Coordinates of C-alpha atoms and ligand atoms in Angstrom, one line a residue:
M10 CA 17.1 16.3 38.3
A11 CA 19.8 18.2 38.8
F12 CA 20.9 21.2 37.7
L13 CA 24.2 23.4 37.0
Q14 CA 25.2 26.4 35.9
G15 CA 27.5 27.3 33.4
I16 CA 28.5 29.8 30.8
A17 CA 26.4 30.3 27.6
A18 CA 29.1 29.6 25.2
S19 CA 26.4 28.6 21.6
N20 CA 23.1 29.8 21.9
G21 CA 20.3 27.6 21.2
I22 CA 18.2 24.5 23.3
A23 CA 19.2 20.9 23.3
I24 CA 17.6 18.2 24.3
A25 CA 19.0 14.5 24.2
K26 CA 20.6 12.1 26.0
A27 CA 24.7 12.1 27.3
Y28 CA 27.4 11.0 25.7
R29 CA 30.4 10.9 28.1
L30 CA 33.5 11.9 26.3
V31 CA 35.3 10.8 29.2
E32 CA 38.3 8.2 29.4
P33 CA 37.4 5.6 31.2
N34 CA 39.2 4.2 34.6
L35 CA 41.9 1.8 33.5
S36 CA 43.8 0.9 36.2
F37 CA 44.2 -2.4 37.7
E38 CA 46.1 -4.4 40.4
N39 CA 48.9 -6.7 39.5
K40 CA 47.7 -10.3 40.7
T41 CA 49.4 -13.9 40.7
I42 CA 47.6 -16.3 38.7
E43 CA 47.3 -20.3 39.1
D44 CA 44.8 -21.4 36.2
T45 CA 46.9 -19.8 33.6
T46 CA 45.2 -21.5 31.0
S47 CA 41.8 -20.0 31.6
E48 CA 43.8 -16.2 32.1
V49 CA 45.2 -16.8 28.5
A50 CA 41.7 -17.9 27.0
R51 CA 40.6 -14.0 28.3
F52 CA 43.6 -12.2 27.2
Q53 CA 42.9 -13.8 23.3
A54 CA 38.4 -13.0 24.2
A55 CA 39.5 -9.9 25.5
I56 CA 41.3 -9.6 21.6
E57 CA 38.6 -11.3 19.8
K58 CA 36.2 -8.4 21.3
S59 CA 38.9 -5.7 20.6
K60 CA 38.8 -6.8 16.8
A61 CA 35.4 -6.9 16.2
E62 CA 35.3 -3.3 17.9
L63 CA 37.5 -1.9 15.4
E64 CA 36.7 -3.3 12.4
A65 CA 33.4 -2.2 13.2
I66 CA 35.1 1.4 13.4
R67 CA 36.9 1.0 10.6
D68 CA 33.8 0.6 8.5
R69 CA 32.2 3.5 9.5
A70 CA 35.3 5.8 9.6
Q71 CA 35.4 4.2 6.1
V72 CA 32.1 5.6 5.2
E73 CA 31.8 9.4 7.0
L74 CA 35.2 10.2 7.2
G75 CA 37.5 9.1 4.2
A76 CA 40.0 6.4 3.6
D77 CA 43.1 8.2 5.7
K78 CA 41.0 8.4 8.6
A79 CA 40.5 4.1 8.4
A80 CA 44.0 3.6 7.7
I81 CA 44.8 4.8 11.2
F82 CA 42.5 1.8 12.1
E83 CA 43.8 -0.5 9.8
A84 CA 47.1 -0.2 11.4
H85 CA 46.1 -0.9 14.9
L86 CA 44.2 -4.3 13.3
L87 CA 47.5 -5.1 12.1
V88 CA 49.1 -4.5 15.6
L89 CA 46.5 -5.9 17.5
T90 CA 46.5 -9.6 15.6
D91 CA 50.6 -9.2 15.7
P92 CA 52.3 -12.8 16.9
E93 CA 55.0 -10.6 17.9
L94 CA 53.0 -8.6 20.7
N95 CA 50.8 -11.1 21.7
G96 CA 53.2 -14.4 21.7
P97 CA 55.2 -12.5 24.5
I98 CA 51.9 -11.5 27.0
E99 CA 50.7 -15.3 26.8
D100 CA 54.1 -16.0 27.8
K101 CA 54.3 -13.7 30.5
I102 CA 50.9 -15.1 31.9
K103 CA 51.7 -19.2 31.3
T104 CA 55.3 -18.6 32.4
E105 CA 55.6 -15.7 35.5
K106 CA 51.9 -16.7 36.4
V107 CA 50.5 -13.0 36.3
N108 CA 47.4 -11.7 35.3
A109 CA 46.5 -10.7 32.1
E110 CA 46.4 -7.0 33.0
A111 CA 49.6 -7.0 34.2
A112 CA 51.4 -9.0 31.1
L113 CA 50.1 -6.4 28.6
K114 CA 50.8 -3.6 29.4
D115 CA 54.1 -4.5 31.2
T116 CA 54.8 -6.1 27.5
A117 CA 53.2 -3.0 25.1
D118 CA 55.2 -0.8 27.4
M119 CA 58.6 -2.6 27.0
F120 CA 57.5 -2.2 22.8
V121 CA 56.2 1.3 23.4
M122 CA 59.5 2.3 24.6
M123 CA 61.5 0.7 22.3
F124 CA 59.9 2.7 18.8
E125 CA 59.5 5.7 20.9
Q126 CA 63.6 5.5 21.2
M127 CA 64.3 5.2 17.6
D128 CA 65.1 8.4 15.5
N129 CA 62.7 7.4 12.9
E130 CA 58.8 9.1 12.7
Y131 CA 57.4 6.0 10.7
M132 CA 58.2 3.6 14.3
K133 CA 57.6 6.8 16.3
E134 CA 53.9 6.3 15.2
R135 CA 53.7 2.5 16.0
A136 CA 54.3 3.6 19.4
A137 CA 51.8 5.3 18.9
D138 CA 49.1 2.9 17.6
I139 CA 50.6 0.2 20.1
R140 CA 49.3 2.3 23.2
D141 CA 46.2 3.0 21.4
V142 CA 45.6 -0.3 21.0
T143 CA 46.7 -1.7 24.7
K144 CA 43.8 0.5 25.9
R145 CA 41.1 -0.6 24.1
V146 CA 42.5 -4.6 25.0
L147 CA 42.7 -3.7 28.2
S148 CA 39.2 -2.1 28.3
H149 CA 37.8 -5.1 27.5
L150 CA 39.8 -6.8 30.5
L151 CA 38.6 -4.4 32.5
G152 CA 34.5 -5.1 31.1
V153 CA 34.8 -0.6 30.8
Q154 CA 34.1 1.5 27.6
L155 CA 36.2 3.5 25.8
V156 CA 34.9 6.9 24.1
N157 CA 34.4 6.5 20.6
P158 CA 33.0 9.9 19.2
S159 CA 33.1 8.6 15.8
M160 CA 30.9 5.9 16.8
I161 CA 28.0 7.8 18.1
A162 CA 24.7 7.1 15.4
E163 CA 21.8 8.7 17.7
E164 CA 21.1 12.4 18.7
V165 CA 23.4 13.3 21.5
I166 CA 24.8 15.8 24.1
I167 CA 28.2 15.4 24.2
V168 CA 29.7 15.3 28.3
A169 CA 33.3 16.3 28.4
E170 CA 35.9 17.6 31.3
D171 CA 36.8 19.8 27.8
L172 CA 37.3 19.5 24.3
T173 CA 40.3 20.3 22.5
P174 CA 39.5 21.9 18.9
S175 CA 40.2 18.9 16.9
D176 CA 37.7 17.1 19.2
T177 CA 35.1 19.8 18.3
A178 CA 35.7 19.6 14.0
Q179 CA 35.3 15.7 14.9
L180 CA 31.5 16.0 16.0
N181 CA 29.1 15.1 14.1
R182 CA 26.7 17.9 13.1
Q183 CA 23.8 15.0 12.6
Y184 CA 24.2 13.7 15.8
V185 CA 25.3 15.9 18.3
L186 CA 22.7 18.2 19.2
G187 CA 24.5 20.5 22.0
F188 CA 27.5 20.0 24.5
T189 CA 28.9 20.6 28.1
T190 CA 31.7 20.8 29.5
D191 CA 33.2 21.6 32.8
I192 CA 36.1 23.9 32.0
G193 CA 36.7 26.5 29.3
G194 CA 35.1 29.5 29.2
R195 CA 33.4 32.1 25.9
T196 CA 36.5 32.7 24.1
S197 CA 38.3 29.2 24.9
H198 CA 38.0 27.8 21.7
S199 CA 35.8 24.7 22.0
A200 CA 33.0 27.7 22.3
I201 CA 34.2 29.4 19.1
M202 CA 34.1 26.2 17.4
A203 CA 30.6 25.3 18.6
R204 CA 29.3 28.9 17.3
S205 CA 30.8 27.8 14.3
M206 CA 29.4 24.9 14.0
E207 CA 25.9 26.2 15.1
I208 CA 26.2 23.4 18.7
P209 CA 24.0 24.8 21.6
A210 CA 26.7 24.8 24.0
V211 CA 27.2 25.7 27.8
V212 CA 31.1 25.5 29.2
G213 CA 32.5 25.9 32.6
T214 CA 30.3 24.1 34.1
K215 CA 33.1 22.3 36.8
T216 CA 30.9 19.6 37.7
A217 CA 29.1 17.7 34.9
T218 CA 31.3 14.9 34.2
E219 CA 30.6 13.7 37.7
E220 CA 27.0 14.7 37.7
I221 CA 25.8 13.4 34.4
N222 CA 25.8 9.5 33.5
N223 CA 25.9 7.9 30.3
G224 CA 21.8 7.9 29.0
D225 CA 20.8 10.6 31.5
L226 CA 18.2 12.7 29.7
V227 CA 20.1 16.3 29.7
I228 CA 18.9 20.1 28.5
V229 CA 21.6 22.3 27.5
D230 CA 20.3 26.0 27.7
G231 CA 22.9 27.8 25.7
L232 CA 21.3 31.1 25.8
K233 CA 21.3 31.0 29.7
G234 CA 24.0 28.9 30.2
E235 CA 22.0 26.0 32.5
V236 CA 22.4 22.3 32.5
H237 CA 19.1 20.4 33.8
I238 CA 19.6 16.8 33.9
N239 CA 17.0 14.3 34.2
P240 CA 14.2 17.0 33.8
T241 CA 10.2 16.4 34.6
P242 CA 8.4 16.5 32.2
E243 CA 7.0 20.0 32.5
L244 CA 10.2 21.4 31.9
V245 CA 11.2 19.3 28.6
A246 CA 7.8 20.4 27.9
E247 CA 8.9 24.3 28.7
Y248 CA 11.9 24.2 26.9
R249 CA 10.6 22.5 23.6
K250 CA 8.7 26.2 23.8
I251 CA 11.8 27.9 24.5
H252 CA 13.5 26.0 21.7
E253 CA 10.7 27.3 19.4
Q254 CA 10.4 30.3 20.0
F255 CA 14.6 31.0 19.2
E256 CA 14.2 29.0 16.2
A257 CA 11.4 31.8 15.3
Q258 CA 13.2 34.7 16.1
K259 CA 16.0 33.2 14.0
I260 CA 13.3 33.5 11.0
E261 CA 12.7 36.9 11.8
W262 CA 16.4 37.8 11.7
A263 CA 17.3 35.7 8.6
K264 CA 14.6 38.5 6.8
L265 CA 17.8 40.8 7.2
V266 CA 20.4 38.0 5.0
N267 CA 20.7 41.0 2.0
E268 CA 20.2 44.1 4.1
K269 CA 23.4 46.2 4.6
T270 CA 24.2 47.1 8.3
V271 CA 23.0 50.4 9.2
S272 CA 22.4 52.2 12.6
A273 CA 19.0 54.0 13.0
D274 CA 20.5 57.0 12.0
D275 CA 21.9 56.0 9.0
H276 CA 25.6 55.1 9.7
H277 CA 26.7 51.8 8.2
V278 CA 29.3 49.3 9.9
E279 CA 30.4 46.0 8.6
L280 CA 29.4 42.4 9.9
A281 CA 31.6 40.6 9.0
A282 CA 32.1 36.8 10.1
N283 CA 35.3 34.8 12.1
I284 CA 36.5 31.3 10.7
G285 CA 38.7 28.3 10.7
T286 CA 38.8 26.4 7.5
P287 CA 36.8 27.2 3.9
N288 CA 33.8 24.9 5.5
D289 CA 32.5 27.6 7.1
L290 CA 31.8 30.0 4.4
K291 CA 28.3 28.4 3.5
G292 CA 27.7 29.5 7.3
V293 CA 28.8 33.3 6.6
I294 CA 26.7 32.9 3.1
A295 CA 24.0 32.1 4.9
N296 CA 24.4 34.5 7.7
G297 CA 25.1 37.4 5.4
G298 CA 29.0 38.4 6.4
E299 CA 29.8 41.2 4.6
G300 CA 33.9 40.0 4.8
V301 CA 35.4 37.3 6.8
G302 CA 37.1 39.4 9.4
L303 CA 39.4 37.2 10.9
Y304 CA 40.2 33.7 9.2
R305 CA 42.3 31.7 12.1
T306 CA 44.6 30.0 9.7
E307 CA 46.1 27.5 13.0
F308 CA 43.3 24.7 12.1
L309 CA 45.1 24.4 8.5
Y310 CA 47.4 23.1 10.8
M311 CA 46.0 21.1 13.1
G312 CA 45.0 17.4 13.6
R313 CA 47.8 16.5 11.5
D314 CA 50.8 15.3 11.7
Q315 CA 53.2 17.0 9.7
L316 CA 52.7 20.9 8.5
P317 CA 50.8 21.7 5.5
T318 CA 52.0 22.3 2.3
E319 CA 52.3 25.6 0.4
E320 CA 49.7 23.9 -2.5
E321 CA 47.1 22.9 0.2
Q322 CA 47.3 26.5 2.0
F323 CA 47.6 28.3 -1.1
D324 CA 44.0 25.9 -2.1
A325 CA 42.6 27.0 1.4
Y326 CA 42.8 30.6 1.0
K327 CA 41.8 30.7 -2.9
A328 CA 38.9 28.5 -1.8
V329 CA 37.5 31.3 0.7
L330 CA 38.8 34.2 -1.8
E331 CA 36.9 32.9 -4.3
G332 CA 34.2 32.1 -2.1
M333 CA 33.9 36.1 -0.7
N334 CA 33.3 36.9 -4.3
G335 CA 35.0 40.3 -4.0
K336 CA 34.5 40.8 -0.5
P337 CA 37.0 41.7 2.3
V338 CA 39.2 38.8 3.7
V339 CA 40.7 39.0 6.6
V340 CA 43.3 36.6 6.6
R341 CA 45.6 36.1 10.0
T342 CA 48.8 34.3 9.9
L343 CA 50.3 31.4 11.9
D344 CA 48.5 32.3 15.5
I345 CA 50.0 29.1 17.7
G346 CA 51.1 28.4 21.0
G347 CA 49.2 29.4 23.6
D348 CA 46.1 26.7 23.5
K349 CA 46.0 25.9 20.4
E350 CA 48.9 23.3 20.7
L351 CA 50.8 21.9 17.7
P352 CA 52.3 18.1 19.0
Y353 CA 54.6 17.6 15.4
L354 CA 56.1 20.8 15.8
Q355 CA 57.6 19.0 19.0
L356 CA 58.8 22.6 21.3
P357 CA 60.1 22.5 24.9
K358 CA 57.3 22.8 27.6
E359 CA 57.2 26.3 28.6
L360 CA 56.1 27.3 32.2
N361 CA 53.9 29.6 30.6
P362 CA 53.2 29.5 27.2
F363 CA 50.4 31.9 26.9
L364 CA 53.2 34.0 27.4
G365 CA 56.2 32.5 25.8
F366 CA 56.8 31.4 22.6
R367 CA 53.8 31.8 20.1
A368 CA 52.3 33.3 17.2
I369 CA 54.5 36.0 15.3
R370 CA 57.4 35.3 17.9
L371 CA 57.5 31.8 16.2
C372 CA 57.1 33.0 13.2
L373 CA 59.7 35.4 13.1
E374 CA 62.3 33.0 14.4
E375 CA 61.3 29.8 12.0
Q376 CA 61.2 32.2 9.0
D377 CA 60.0 28.7 6.8
I378 CA 56.8 28.0 7.9
F379 CA 56.3 31.6 8.1
R380 CA 57.4 32.3 4.6
T381 CA 55.2 28.7 3.1
Q382 CA 52.7 30.6 4.6
L383 CA 53.1 34.3 3.0
R384 CA 54.0 32.9 -0.2
A385 CA 50.4 30.6 -0.5
L386 CA 48.9 34.2 1.0
L387 CA 50.3 36.4 -1.7
R388 CA 50.0 33.7 -4.5
A389 CA 46.2 33.6 -3.9
S390 CA 45.9 36.8 -3.3
S391 CA 44.8 37.2 -6.9
Y392 CA 41.5 36.2 -6.7
G393 CA 39.8 37.8 -4.1
N394 CA 39.9 40.8 -1.9
L395 CA 42.7 39.8 0.4
K396 CA 43.9 41.4 3.8
I397 CA 46.6 39.8 6.2
M398 CA 47.7 40.1 9.5
F399 CA 49.9 38.9 11.9
P400 CA 48.6 38.0 15.1
M401 CA 50.1 39.1 19.2
I402 CA 52.1 42.4 17.7
A403 CA 53.6 43.8 20.7
T404 CA 56.7 46.1 19.4
L405 CA 56.6 48.4 16.4
D406 CA 60.3 46.1 15.2
E407 CA 57.7 42.7 15.9
F408 CA 55.3 44.7 12.7
R409 CA 58.4 45.8 10.9
E410 CA 60.6 42.8 10.8
A411 CA 57.4 40.6 9.4
K412 CA 56.3 43.2 6.9
A413 CA 59.7 43.0 5.3
I414 CA 59.5 39.5 5.1
L415 CA 56.5 39.8 3.4
E416 CA 57.6 42.3 1.3
E417 CA 60.5 39.6 0.4
E418 CA 58.8 37.0 -0.6
K419 CA 56.5 39.1 -2.8
Q420 CA 59.2 40.7 -4.9
K421 CA 60.3 36.9 -5.5
L422 CA 57.0 35.7 -6.4
I423 CA 56.9 38.8 -9.2
A424 CA 60.6 38.4 -10.0
A425 CA 59.8 33.9 -10.7
G426 CA 56.5 36.0 -12.9
Q427 CA 53.3 35.3 -10.5
T428 CA 50.7 37.5 -10.5
V429 CA 49.9 39.2 -7.1
S430 CA 47.8 41.7 -6.0
E431 CA 48.4 45.3 -5.4
R432 CA 46.4 46.0 -3.1
I433 CA 47.1 43.9 0.1
E434 CA 45.9 45.3 3.3
L435 CA 48.2 44.5 6.3
G436 CA 47.1 44.9 9.5
I437 CA 47.9 44.0 13.2
M438 CA 45.8 42.3 15.7
V439 CA 45.5 44.8 18.6
E440 CA 45.2 41.7 21.5
I441 CA 48.4 42.6 24.0
P442 CA 48.1 46.0 25.8
S443 CA 51.2 47.4 25.0
T444 CA 49.8 48.1 21.5
A445 CA 47.0 49.2 22.4
V446 CA 48.7 52.0 24.1
L447 CA 51.1 52.7 21.4
A448 CA 48.2 52.3 18.5
D449 CA 48.9 56.1 17.4
Q450 CA 52.7 55.0 16.2
F451 CA 51.5 52.0 14.7
A452 CA 48.4 53.6 13.0
K453 CA 51.3 55.1 10.4
E454 CA 52.4 52.0 9.5
V455 CA 49.9 49.7 9.5
D456 CA 46.5 49.6 7.0
F457 CA 44.4 48.7 10.0
F458 CA 43.5 47.0 13.0
S459 CA 41.8 44.0 14.2
I460 CA 41.3 44.6 18.4
G461 CA 41.5 40.9 19.9
T462 CA 40.0 41.3 23.0
N463 CA 39.6 38.1 23.3
D464 CA 43.6 37.7 24.3
L465 CA 43.7 41.7 25.1
I466 CA 41.7 41.3 28.1
Q467 CA 43.4 38.6 29.9
Y468 CA 46.6 40.1 29.2
T469 CA 45.2 43.5 30.1
M470 CA 43.6 41.5 33.5
A471 CA 46.3 39.2 34.3
A472 CA 43.3 36.8 33.9
D473 CA 44.1 33.2 31.8
R474 CA 40.9 32.9 29.4
M475 CA 40.5 29.2 30.3
N476 CA 40.5 29.8 34.1
Q477 CA 37.3 29.0 35.2
R478 CA 38.5 30.6 39.0
V479 CA 39.9 33.9 38.1
S480 CA 37.1 34.5 35.4
Y481 CA 35.2 36.9 37.4
L482 CA 38.6 39.0 36.0
Y483 CA 37.2 38.3 32.5
Q484 CA 35.8 41.7 32.4
P485 CA 34.9 43.1 28.5
Y486 CA 32.8 45.6 29.7
S487 CA 35.3 47.3 32.1
P488 CA 36.4 50.6 31.7
S489 CA 39.8 50.0 31.5
I490 CA 39.3 47.8 28.2
L491 CA 37.1 50.1 27.0
R492 CA 39.5 53.3 26.9
L493 CA 42.4 50.9 25.6
V494 CA 39.5 49.9 22.4
K495 CA 38.8 53.6 22.8
M496 CA 42.6 54.2 22.4
V497 CA 42.9 52.1 18.9
I498 CA 40.2 53.2 17.6
D499 CA 40.7 57.0 17.8
A500 CA 44.1 56.5 16.6
A501 CA 43.5 54.6 13.1
H502 CA 41.1 57.1 12.3
A503 CA 43.6 59.6 13.5
E504 CA 45.8 58.5 10.4
G505 CA 42.5 58.0 8.1
K506 CA 43.1 53.8 8.5
W507 CA 40.0 51.4 10.0
A508 CA 39.5 49.9 13.2
G509 CA 37.6 46.5 13.6
M510 CA 37.1 43.6 16.4
C511 CA 36.8 40.1 16.0
G512 CA 37.7 38.8 19.3
E513 CA 34.0 37.9 21.0
M514 CA 33.0 40.8 22.1
A515 CA 32.5 42.4 18.9
G516 CA 28.9 39.7 18.7
D517 CA 28.6 41.0 22.5
E518 CA 24.6 42.0 22.8
T519 CA 26.5 44.8 25.6
A520 CA 29.0 45.7 24.1
I521 CA 27.7 46.5 20.8
P522 CA 25.8 49.0 21.5
L523 CA 29.4 50.9 22.8
L524 CA 31.4 49.5 20.3
L525 CA 29.2 51.5 18.0
G526 CA 29.7 54.6 19.7
L527 CA 33.3 54.2 20.5
G528 CA 33.2 54.3 16.4
L529 CA 33.9 50.4 15.5
D530 CA 34.3 50.3 11.7
E531 CA 34.1 46.7 11.4
F532 CA 32.7 44.1 14.0
S533 CA 33.4 40.5 13.1
M534 CA 32.0 37.7 15.2
S535 CA 30.8 34.0 14.8
A536 CA 29.2 33.8 11.8
T537 CA 25.9 33.0 13.3
S538 CA 25.8 35.9 15.4
I539 CA 25.4 38.2 12.4
L540 CA 22.2 39.0 12.2
K541 CA 21.4 39.1 15.6
A542 CA 23.9 42.0 15.3
R543 CA 22.2 43.2 12.4
S544 CA 18.7 43.4 14.1
Q545 CA 20.2 45.3 16.7
I546 CA 22.2 47.1 15.1
K547 CA 19.5 49.1 13.4
K548 CA 17.6 49.9 16.5
L549 CA 20.3 51.7 17.8
N550 CA 21.3 55.3 16.9
K551 CA 24.8 56.4 17.0
S552 CA 24.8 59.7 18.4
E553 CA 22.7 58.6 21.5
M554 CA 25.9 55.7 21.5
E555 CA 28.2 58.2 21.1
S556 CA 27.4 59.7 24.7
L557 CA 27.0 56.6 26.4
A558 CA 30.3 55.4 25.4
N559 CA 31.8 58.6 26.8
Q560 CA 29.8 58.3 29.8
V561 CA 31.1 55.0 30.7
L562 CA 34.8 55.8 29.8
N563 CA 34.8 58.1 33.2
M564 CA 32.4 55.1 35.3
Q565 CA 34.5 53.2 38.0
T566 CA 33.2 49.2 37.4
T567 CA 32.0 46.9 35.3
A568 CA 28.6 46.5 36.8
Q569 CA 28.0 50.8 36.4
V570 CA 28.9 50.0 32.9
I571 CA 26.2 47.2 32.4
E572 CA 23.8 49.3 34.3
A573 CA 24.6 52.4 32.0
V574 CA 23.9 50.3 28.7
N575 CA 21.0 48.5 29.7
N576 CA 19.0 52.4 31.1
A577 CA 20.3 53.5 27.3
T578 CA 19.1 51.0 25.4
K579 CA 15.9 49.0 26.7
Ligands
PEP606 C1 41.7 37.3 19.7 O1 42.6 37.3 21.2 O2 41.0 38.5 20.5 C2 41.5 36.7 19.0 C3 39.9 37.0 18.0 O3 42.1 35.3 18.7 P1 42.4 34.5 18.9 O4 40.9 34.1 19.8 O5 42.3 33.2 17.4 O6 43.5 34.2 20.5
MG607 MG1 43.9 36.3 20.0

């Protein structure tokens, strides 16, 4: 039995066998072959095995993921059986007496290079198909298993180095009971997705992929951030009990689903949800969300090979607005860059992507992309209570420019006879320290602020939110962060505007008493945290939390703040 300590990324307990989502080692040695006839036969056998495997994957994809995902595997099957590719490989084995692995790799590399150099998107995609198919045949030649999450057909815990947002989105909730990764923090996107999918997760274990083998029994404790490998039956029994208690607690919280969020001394705050796609709305409603405080629209742009059209975006925004039935919906315009890549935009690699050409910076430069999104939003606005916010605003000039573009698109739509709501509020994310410091000036021009602490903390502390080694600097309760938060809230209130928070800190048990005391108006979090937060706030006294907040603002360290919160709320 072994034990790993990581970061609790998504609540709950999961117990199941491990499924390693780790690419196998496909390295091999070049060899000279005497018996070329049996080498060709070995190659053909690998092709046959790959074919059977791909056919099974295609059929499964057809049922579970739909025809367009299945078409990808159909294309792979065509490549696999293409004599134009297999002929030269067999010839190479026969004439050059090289092993099948070397003949396959050399020939495939040549075709990949040829296709990649063509100035034609279709041909470039074929290069990607050849690369995938080569990997599969090579795995059969080497006798190792490729990973294939869409083929998972039993309850598992995924073990991976990291999971991209699109990996996470493809996980089948029915079979994937939990996951654990080597890297990542509470605010990495895999963690955020895990919370919205309600899958218990522990990230940042550093060594999960080294220590866990396929088929090991694993306990993921998403409450404490612990992973137990091949636990004793006693520990499994203990965890089954904790799981039951957690489920019972959820039933208690569920009773608050239709209640307003009011403190013990009758102060109302709004608890909203962060969502990534219209599908997340079910969770928002089931968990009693009073609105959507952050719709991360970049997921619309991910996991595909071209930009979404205005119509596609319009449909998604309309679905969310209608689904929320008049409750507020804050839609954030495209926030791509940093850890959120869009390969098809083919942006040059940067040395410091988190500090680079991203989010509003990209939108102001690539205005076609921005204007398309704004038009879709404006057209959808009459279907509900839309608020728009811009991400990564660093200067007032950026805000003014973005607002002017929005205004231009609005006037064009109105001139063309489109209905556009007259009451769209326009706000910004406060996630760059310069904006927090200058919040009093911004407050004169924006309708609201939403504090993005995931980034605000990383930029204030100069500590990458994904980097495990500097995670000790990622301190939401640091007096420095709390002072910035206070500046933003006070600046909004001085101008009669509202201030919300959509960073993960808003749903954090230790931060909530402080944020209530600082006067935060709207808390936006993973839908699954809402009921717990509501139950916590109902027990807190706002005026007491105000004194607590005033006290901690003058403290020196995070540890002192945590102690003060614990003493005041226990
Ligand atoms: C944030 O930075 O706090 C935020 C909510 O945005 P994201 O996590 O998408 O960067
Ligand atoms: Mg951010």
